[in-house]
Coordinates of C-alpha atoms and ligand atoms in Angstrom, one line a residue:
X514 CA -78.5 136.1 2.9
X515 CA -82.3 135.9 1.2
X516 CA -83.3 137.9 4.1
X517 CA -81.0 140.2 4.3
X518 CA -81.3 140.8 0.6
X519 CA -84.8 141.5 1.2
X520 CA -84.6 143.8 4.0
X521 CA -81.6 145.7 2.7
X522 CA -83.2 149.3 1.7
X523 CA -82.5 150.0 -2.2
X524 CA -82.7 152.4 -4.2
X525 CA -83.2 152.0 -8.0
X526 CA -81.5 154.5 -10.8
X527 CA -82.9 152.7 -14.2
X528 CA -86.5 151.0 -14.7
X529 CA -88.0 152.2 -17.8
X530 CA -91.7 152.4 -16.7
X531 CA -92.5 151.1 -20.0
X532 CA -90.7 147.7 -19.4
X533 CA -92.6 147.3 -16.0
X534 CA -95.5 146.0 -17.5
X535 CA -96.8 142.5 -16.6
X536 CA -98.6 140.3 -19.0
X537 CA -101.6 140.5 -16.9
X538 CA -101.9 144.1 -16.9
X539 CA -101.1 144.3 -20.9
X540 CA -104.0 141.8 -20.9
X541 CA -106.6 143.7 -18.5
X542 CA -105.6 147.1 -21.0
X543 CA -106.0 145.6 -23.5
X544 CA -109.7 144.6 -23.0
X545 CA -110.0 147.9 -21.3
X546 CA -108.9 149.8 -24.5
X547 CA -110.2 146.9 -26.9
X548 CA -106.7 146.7 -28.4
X549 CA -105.6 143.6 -30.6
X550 CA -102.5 141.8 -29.3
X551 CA -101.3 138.7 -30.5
X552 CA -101.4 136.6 -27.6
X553 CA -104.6 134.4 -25.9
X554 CA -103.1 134.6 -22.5
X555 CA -100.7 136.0 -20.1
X556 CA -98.8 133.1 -20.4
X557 CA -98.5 132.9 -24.1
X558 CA -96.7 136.4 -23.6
X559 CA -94.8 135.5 -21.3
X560 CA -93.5 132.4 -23.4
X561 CA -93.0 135.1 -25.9
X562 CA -89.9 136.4 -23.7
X563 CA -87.1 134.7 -25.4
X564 CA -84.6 137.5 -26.3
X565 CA -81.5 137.1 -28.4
X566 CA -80.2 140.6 -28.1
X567 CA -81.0 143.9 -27.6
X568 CA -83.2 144.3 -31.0
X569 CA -85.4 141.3 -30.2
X570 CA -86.6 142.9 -27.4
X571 CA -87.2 146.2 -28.2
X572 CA -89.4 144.4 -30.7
X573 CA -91.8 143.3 -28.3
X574 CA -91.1 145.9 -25.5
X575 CA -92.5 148.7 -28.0
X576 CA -95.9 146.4 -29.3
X577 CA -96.7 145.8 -25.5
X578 CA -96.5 149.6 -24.6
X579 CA -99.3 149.8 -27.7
X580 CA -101.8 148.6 -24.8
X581 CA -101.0 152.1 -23.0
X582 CA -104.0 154.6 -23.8
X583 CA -105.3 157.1 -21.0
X584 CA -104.1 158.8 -18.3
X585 CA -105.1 156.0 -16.0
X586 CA -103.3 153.2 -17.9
X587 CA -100.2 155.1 -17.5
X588 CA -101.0 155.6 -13.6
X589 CA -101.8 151.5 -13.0
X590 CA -98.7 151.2 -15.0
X591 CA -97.0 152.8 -12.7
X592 CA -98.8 152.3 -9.0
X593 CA -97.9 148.5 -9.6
X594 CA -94.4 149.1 -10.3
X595 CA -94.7 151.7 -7.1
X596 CA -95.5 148.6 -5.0
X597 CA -93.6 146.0 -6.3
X598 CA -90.7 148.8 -4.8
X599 CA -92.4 148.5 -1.6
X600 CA -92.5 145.1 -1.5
X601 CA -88.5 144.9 -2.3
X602 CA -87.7 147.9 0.2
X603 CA -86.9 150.8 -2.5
X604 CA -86.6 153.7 -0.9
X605 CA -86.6 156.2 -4.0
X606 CA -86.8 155.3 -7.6
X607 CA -85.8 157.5 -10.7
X608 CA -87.4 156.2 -13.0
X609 CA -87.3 156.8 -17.4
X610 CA -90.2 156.7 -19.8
X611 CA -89.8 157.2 -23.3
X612 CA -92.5 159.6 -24.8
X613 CA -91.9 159.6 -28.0
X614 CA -93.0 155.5 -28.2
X615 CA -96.7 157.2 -27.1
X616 CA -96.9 160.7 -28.8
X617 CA -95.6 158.3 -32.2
X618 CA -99.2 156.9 -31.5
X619 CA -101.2 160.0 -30.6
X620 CA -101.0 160.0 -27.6
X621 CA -100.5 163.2 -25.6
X622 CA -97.1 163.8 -23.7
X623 CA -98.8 165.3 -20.7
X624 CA -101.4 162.2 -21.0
X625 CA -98.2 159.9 -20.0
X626 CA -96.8 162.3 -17.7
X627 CA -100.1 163.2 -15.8
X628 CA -100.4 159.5 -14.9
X629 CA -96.9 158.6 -14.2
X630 CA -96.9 162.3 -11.6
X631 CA -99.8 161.4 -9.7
X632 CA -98.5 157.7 -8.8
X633 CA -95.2 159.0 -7.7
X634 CA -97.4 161.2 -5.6
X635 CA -99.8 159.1 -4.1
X636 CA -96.4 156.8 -3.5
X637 CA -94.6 159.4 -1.8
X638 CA -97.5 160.4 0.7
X639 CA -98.7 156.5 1.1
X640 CA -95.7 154.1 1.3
X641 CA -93.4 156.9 1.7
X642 CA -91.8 156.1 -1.6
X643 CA -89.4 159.1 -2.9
X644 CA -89.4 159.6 -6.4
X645 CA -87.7 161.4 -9.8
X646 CA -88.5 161.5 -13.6
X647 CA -86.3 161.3 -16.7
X648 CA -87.0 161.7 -20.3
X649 CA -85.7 159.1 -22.0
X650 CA -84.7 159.9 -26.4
X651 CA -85.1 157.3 -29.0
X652 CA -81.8 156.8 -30.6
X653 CA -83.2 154.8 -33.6
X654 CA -85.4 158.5 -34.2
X655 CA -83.4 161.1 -35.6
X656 CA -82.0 163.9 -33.7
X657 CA -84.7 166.2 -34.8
X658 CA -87.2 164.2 -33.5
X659 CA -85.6 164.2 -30.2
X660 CA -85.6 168.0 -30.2
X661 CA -89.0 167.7 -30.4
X662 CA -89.4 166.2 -27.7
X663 CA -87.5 168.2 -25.6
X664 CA -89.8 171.3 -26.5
X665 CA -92.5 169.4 -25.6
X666 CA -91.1 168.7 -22.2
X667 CA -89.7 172.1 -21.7
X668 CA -93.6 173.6 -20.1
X669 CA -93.1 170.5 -17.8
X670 CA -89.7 171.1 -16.5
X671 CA -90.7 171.3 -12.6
X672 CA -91.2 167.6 -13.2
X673 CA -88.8 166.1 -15.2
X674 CA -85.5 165.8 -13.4
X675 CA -83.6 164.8 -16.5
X676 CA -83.1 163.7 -20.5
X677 CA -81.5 160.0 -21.4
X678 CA -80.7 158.3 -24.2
X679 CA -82.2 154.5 -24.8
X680 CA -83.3 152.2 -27.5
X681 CA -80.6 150.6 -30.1
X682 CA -77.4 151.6 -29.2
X683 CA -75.7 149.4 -32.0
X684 CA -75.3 152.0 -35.4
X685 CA -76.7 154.8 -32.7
X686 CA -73.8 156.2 -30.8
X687 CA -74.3 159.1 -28.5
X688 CA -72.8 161.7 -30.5
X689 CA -75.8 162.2 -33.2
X690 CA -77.4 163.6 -30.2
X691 CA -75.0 165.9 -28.9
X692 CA -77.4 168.9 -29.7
X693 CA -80.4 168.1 -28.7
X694 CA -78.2 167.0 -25.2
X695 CA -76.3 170.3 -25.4
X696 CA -79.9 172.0 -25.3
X697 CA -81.8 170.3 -23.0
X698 CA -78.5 170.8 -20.3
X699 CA -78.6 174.6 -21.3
X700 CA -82.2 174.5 -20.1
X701 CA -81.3 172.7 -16.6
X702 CA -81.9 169.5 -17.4
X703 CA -79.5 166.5 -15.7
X704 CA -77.9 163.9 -18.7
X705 CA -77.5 160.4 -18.4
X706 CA -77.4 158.2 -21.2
X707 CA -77.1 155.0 -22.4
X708 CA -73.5 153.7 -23.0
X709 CA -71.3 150.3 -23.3
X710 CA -74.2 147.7 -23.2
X711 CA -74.2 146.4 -26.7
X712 CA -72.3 149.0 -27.9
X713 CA -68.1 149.8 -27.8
X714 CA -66.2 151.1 -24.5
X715 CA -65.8 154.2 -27.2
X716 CA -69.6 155.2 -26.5
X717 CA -69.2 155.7 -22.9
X718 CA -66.4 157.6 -23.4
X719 CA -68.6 159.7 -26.2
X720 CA -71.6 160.2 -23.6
X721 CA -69.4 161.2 -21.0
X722 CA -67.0 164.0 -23.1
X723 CA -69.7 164.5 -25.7
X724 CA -73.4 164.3 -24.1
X725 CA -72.1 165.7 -20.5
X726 CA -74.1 162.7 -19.1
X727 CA -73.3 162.5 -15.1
X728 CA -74.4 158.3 -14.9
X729 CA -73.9 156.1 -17.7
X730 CA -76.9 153.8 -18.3
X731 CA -75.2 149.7 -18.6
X732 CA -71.8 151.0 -19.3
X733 CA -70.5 147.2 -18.4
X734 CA -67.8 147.5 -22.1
X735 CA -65.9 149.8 -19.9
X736 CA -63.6 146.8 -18.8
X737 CA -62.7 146.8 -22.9
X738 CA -60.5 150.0 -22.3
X739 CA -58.6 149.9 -18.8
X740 CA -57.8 153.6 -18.6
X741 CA -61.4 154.3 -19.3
X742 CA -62.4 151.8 -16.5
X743 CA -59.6 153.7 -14.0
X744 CA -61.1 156.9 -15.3
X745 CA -65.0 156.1 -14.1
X746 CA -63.2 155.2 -10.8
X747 CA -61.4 158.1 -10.6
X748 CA -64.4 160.1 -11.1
X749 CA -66.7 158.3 -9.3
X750 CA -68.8 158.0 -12.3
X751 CA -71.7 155.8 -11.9
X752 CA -72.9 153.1 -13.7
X753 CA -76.3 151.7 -13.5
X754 CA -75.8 148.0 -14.0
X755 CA -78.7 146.0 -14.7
X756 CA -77.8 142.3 -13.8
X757 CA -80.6 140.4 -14.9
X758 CA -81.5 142.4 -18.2
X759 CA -77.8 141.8 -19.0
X760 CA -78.3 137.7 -18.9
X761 CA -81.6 137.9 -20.6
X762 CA -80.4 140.1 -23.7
X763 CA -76.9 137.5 -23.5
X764 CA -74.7 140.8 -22.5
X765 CA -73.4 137.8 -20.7
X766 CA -73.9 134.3 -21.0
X767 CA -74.0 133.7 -17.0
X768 CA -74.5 135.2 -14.0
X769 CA -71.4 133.8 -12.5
X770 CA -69.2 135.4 -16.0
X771 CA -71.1 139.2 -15.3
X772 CA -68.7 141.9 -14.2
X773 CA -70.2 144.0 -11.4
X774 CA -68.8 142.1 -8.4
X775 CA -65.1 143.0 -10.3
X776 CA -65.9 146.5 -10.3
X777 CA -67.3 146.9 -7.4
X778 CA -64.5 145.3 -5.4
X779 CA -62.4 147.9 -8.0
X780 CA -63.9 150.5 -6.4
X781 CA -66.2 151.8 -9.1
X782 CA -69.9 153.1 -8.3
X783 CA -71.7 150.4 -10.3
X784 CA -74.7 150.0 -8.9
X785 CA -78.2 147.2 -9.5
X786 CA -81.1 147.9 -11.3
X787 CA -84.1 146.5 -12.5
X788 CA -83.8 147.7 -16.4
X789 CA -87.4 146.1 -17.7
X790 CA -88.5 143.8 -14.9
X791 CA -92.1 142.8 -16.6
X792 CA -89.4 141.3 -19.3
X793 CA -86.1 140.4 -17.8
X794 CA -87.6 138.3 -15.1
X795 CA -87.4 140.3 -11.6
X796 CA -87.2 143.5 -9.8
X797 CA -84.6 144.8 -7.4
X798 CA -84.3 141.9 -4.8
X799 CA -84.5 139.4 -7.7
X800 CA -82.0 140.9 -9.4
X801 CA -79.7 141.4 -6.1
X802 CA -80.3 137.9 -5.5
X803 CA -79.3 136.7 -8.9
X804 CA -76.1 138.7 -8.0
X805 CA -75.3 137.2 -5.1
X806 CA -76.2 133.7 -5.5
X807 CA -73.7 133.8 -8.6
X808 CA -70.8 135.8 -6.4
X809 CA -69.6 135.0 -3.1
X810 CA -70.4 138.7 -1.1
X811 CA -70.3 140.3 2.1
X812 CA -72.8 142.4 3.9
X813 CA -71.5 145.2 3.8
X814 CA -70.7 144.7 -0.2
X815 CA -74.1 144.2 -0.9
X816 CA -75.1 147.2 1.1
X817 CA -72.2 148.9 -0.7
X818 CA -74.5 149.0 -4.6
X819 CA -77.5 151.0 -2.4
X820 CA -74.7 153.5 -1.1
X821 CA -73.3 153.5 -4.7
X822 CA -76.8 154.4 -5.4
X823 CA -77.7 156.9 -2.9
X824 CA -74.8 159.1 -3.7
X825 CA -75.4 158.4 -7.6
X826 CA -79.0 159.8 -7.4
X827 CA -79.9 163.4 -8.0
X828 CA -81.9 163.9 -4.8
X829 CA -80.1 166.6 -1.9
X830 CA -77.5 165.8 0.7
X831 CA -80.0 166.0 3.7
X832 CA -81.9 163.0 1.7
X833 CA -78.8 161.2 1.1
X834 CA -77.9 161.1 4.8
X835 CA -81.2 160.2 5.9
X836 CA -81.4 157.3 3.1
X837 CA -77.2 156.0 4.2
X838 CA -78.5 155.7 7.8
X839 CA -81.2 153.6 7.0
X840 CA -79.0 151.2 5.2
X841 CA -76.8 151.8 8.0
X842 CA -79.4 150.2 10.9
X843 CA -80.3 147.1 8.4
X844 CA -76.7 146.7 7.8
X845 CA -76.1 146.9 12.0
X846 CA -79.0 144.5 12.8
X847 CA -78.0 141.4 10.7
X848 CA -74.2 141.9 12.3
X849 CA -75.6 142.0 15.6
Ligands
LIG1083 N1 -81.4 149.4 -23.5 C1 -81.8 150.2 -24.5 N2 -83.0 150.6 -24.6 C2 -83.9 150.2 -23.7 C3 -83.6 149.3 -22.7 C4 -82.2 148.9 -22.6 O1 -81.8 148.1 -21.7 N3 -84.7 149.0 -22.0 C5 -85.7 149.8 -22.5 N4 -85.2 150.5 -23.6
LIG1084 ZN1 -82.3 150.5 -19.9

């Protein structure tokens, strides 16, 4: 199963770039940029990774990101993420960073973006690594704010794919920003927030009726209203379910308790993501690993959250096809 878990093609729908930042890169940035942080070592910060919710991580995500300067800091940032994909056979990433946690700190929005752009690039012409960009909000900001930032994104709209909604969700529900959302749709902009990971089944509904979102970010509360959860299958709406940021933030207390087996075998399109690997402790295989080590699964269930992903991602039909027969020859050689 390890190998087949390994070989399986993937393709991931929510990694905040941020949160993909190992302790030894914070470190060598930090040097780089002479920066303070509070740790001697890589491994002090990485003790530091004991989370009790959603809150006590944020904490810590935002101070790392304080390491993040130039326009090449942003690029390492994300060329290492770029090959960790390789390395775990993702075929296409869409990936969120969260501007407003650098411009807060003077740092230019087209400083983060230039750097994130050209290592999507070089990955899509070297490892053949296909690539999108969405904007993510700060919810704990005010709406304002957020409108902003979408003006400051609107001269950059040939690269940014979409707008999201992260940070606290808890006294933060998604319709405080169903202007700025409203807006930055009007201008062409895909929605996705968000919705249901500390917060009610009530805010997935809200980002779906209210924010015009067409994923919802975590969404596993969903099962706390059963005509939502027949609803999202219904629709087909997806959720991008983060397994092992779930169990490190104690969305769940054990692998073997989470949810996303059940609504997979309900026939919703859940699908596996990496959320903040530098933090949670693994990227995709780790995370489909952690999955099925805790769930007893088939093949063809596992490859089942990649074709949940390929028809959730906002890429065209001709690369969907070509992406679902790629699963489809993996799938066919380990049955053979
Ligand atoms: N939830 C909310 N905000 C975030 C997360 C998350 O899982 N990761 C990074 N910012
Ligand atoms: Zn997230």
């Amino acid at each position: 199963m390890k190998e087949f878990i390994q070989q399986l093609p993937k393709v991931e729908l929510h990694l905040h770039i941020e949160g993909s930042l190992e302790p030894e890169l914070m470190f060598k940035l930090a040097q780089r940029n002479h920066i303070d942080i509070p740790f001697a070592s890589p491994e002090e910060v990485r003790a530091a990774y004991q989370f009790s919710n959603l809150q006590s991580f944020l904490d810590i995500y935002y101070q790392g990101a304080n390491v993040l300067i130039h326009e090449q800091d942003f690029f390492d940032l994300t060329w290492e993420y770029l090959l960790r994909c390789q390395q775990d056979n993702v075929m296409h990433t869409e990936i969120f960073f969260d501007p407003q946690t650098h411009t807060a700190r003077g740092i230019a929005f087209e400083t983060v973006l230039n750097g994130i752009v050209a290592a999507l690039n070089k990955a899509e012409q070297e490892l053949g690594i296909t690539s999108q960009i969405i904007m993510c909000f700060l919810r704990h900001l005010s709406e304002d704010e957020a409108l902003q930032t979408l003006e400051l994104a609107l001269p950059y709209k040939d690269k940014i794919v979409g707008v999201g909604l992260d940070s606290s969700e808890q006294g933060h529900p998604p319709e405080k920003f169903s202007r700025v959302f409203a807006k930055a749709r009007a201008a062409g902009f895909i929605a996705v927030a968000h919705a249901g990971e500390e917060g009610p089944a009530l805010n997935i509904r809200n980002a779906i009726d209210l924010l015009g979102v067409q994923r919802v970010d975590h969404g596993v509360r969903c099962v706390e209203d059963a005509a939502l959860v027949e609803e999202l299958k219904q629709t087909r709406m997806p959720l991008t379910v983060c397994p092992l940021s779930n169990l490190k933030l104690k969305v769940f207390q054990h692998m073997t308790e989470h949810n996303i087996v059940e609504l997979l075998r309900q026939g919703l399109c859940v699908t596996i993501n990496s959320d903040d690997p530098a933090y949670f402790g693994g990227y995709m295989t780790d995370n489909f690993l952690a999955v099925s080590d805790a769930h007893s699964m088939t093949h063809q269930e596992l490859a089942q959250f990649t074709r949940n992903a390929i028809e959730a991602s906002f890429i065209s039909a001709t690369e969907k096809a070509r992406m679902n027969a790629q699963v489809d020859s993996v799938v066919a050689r380990f049955s053979a």
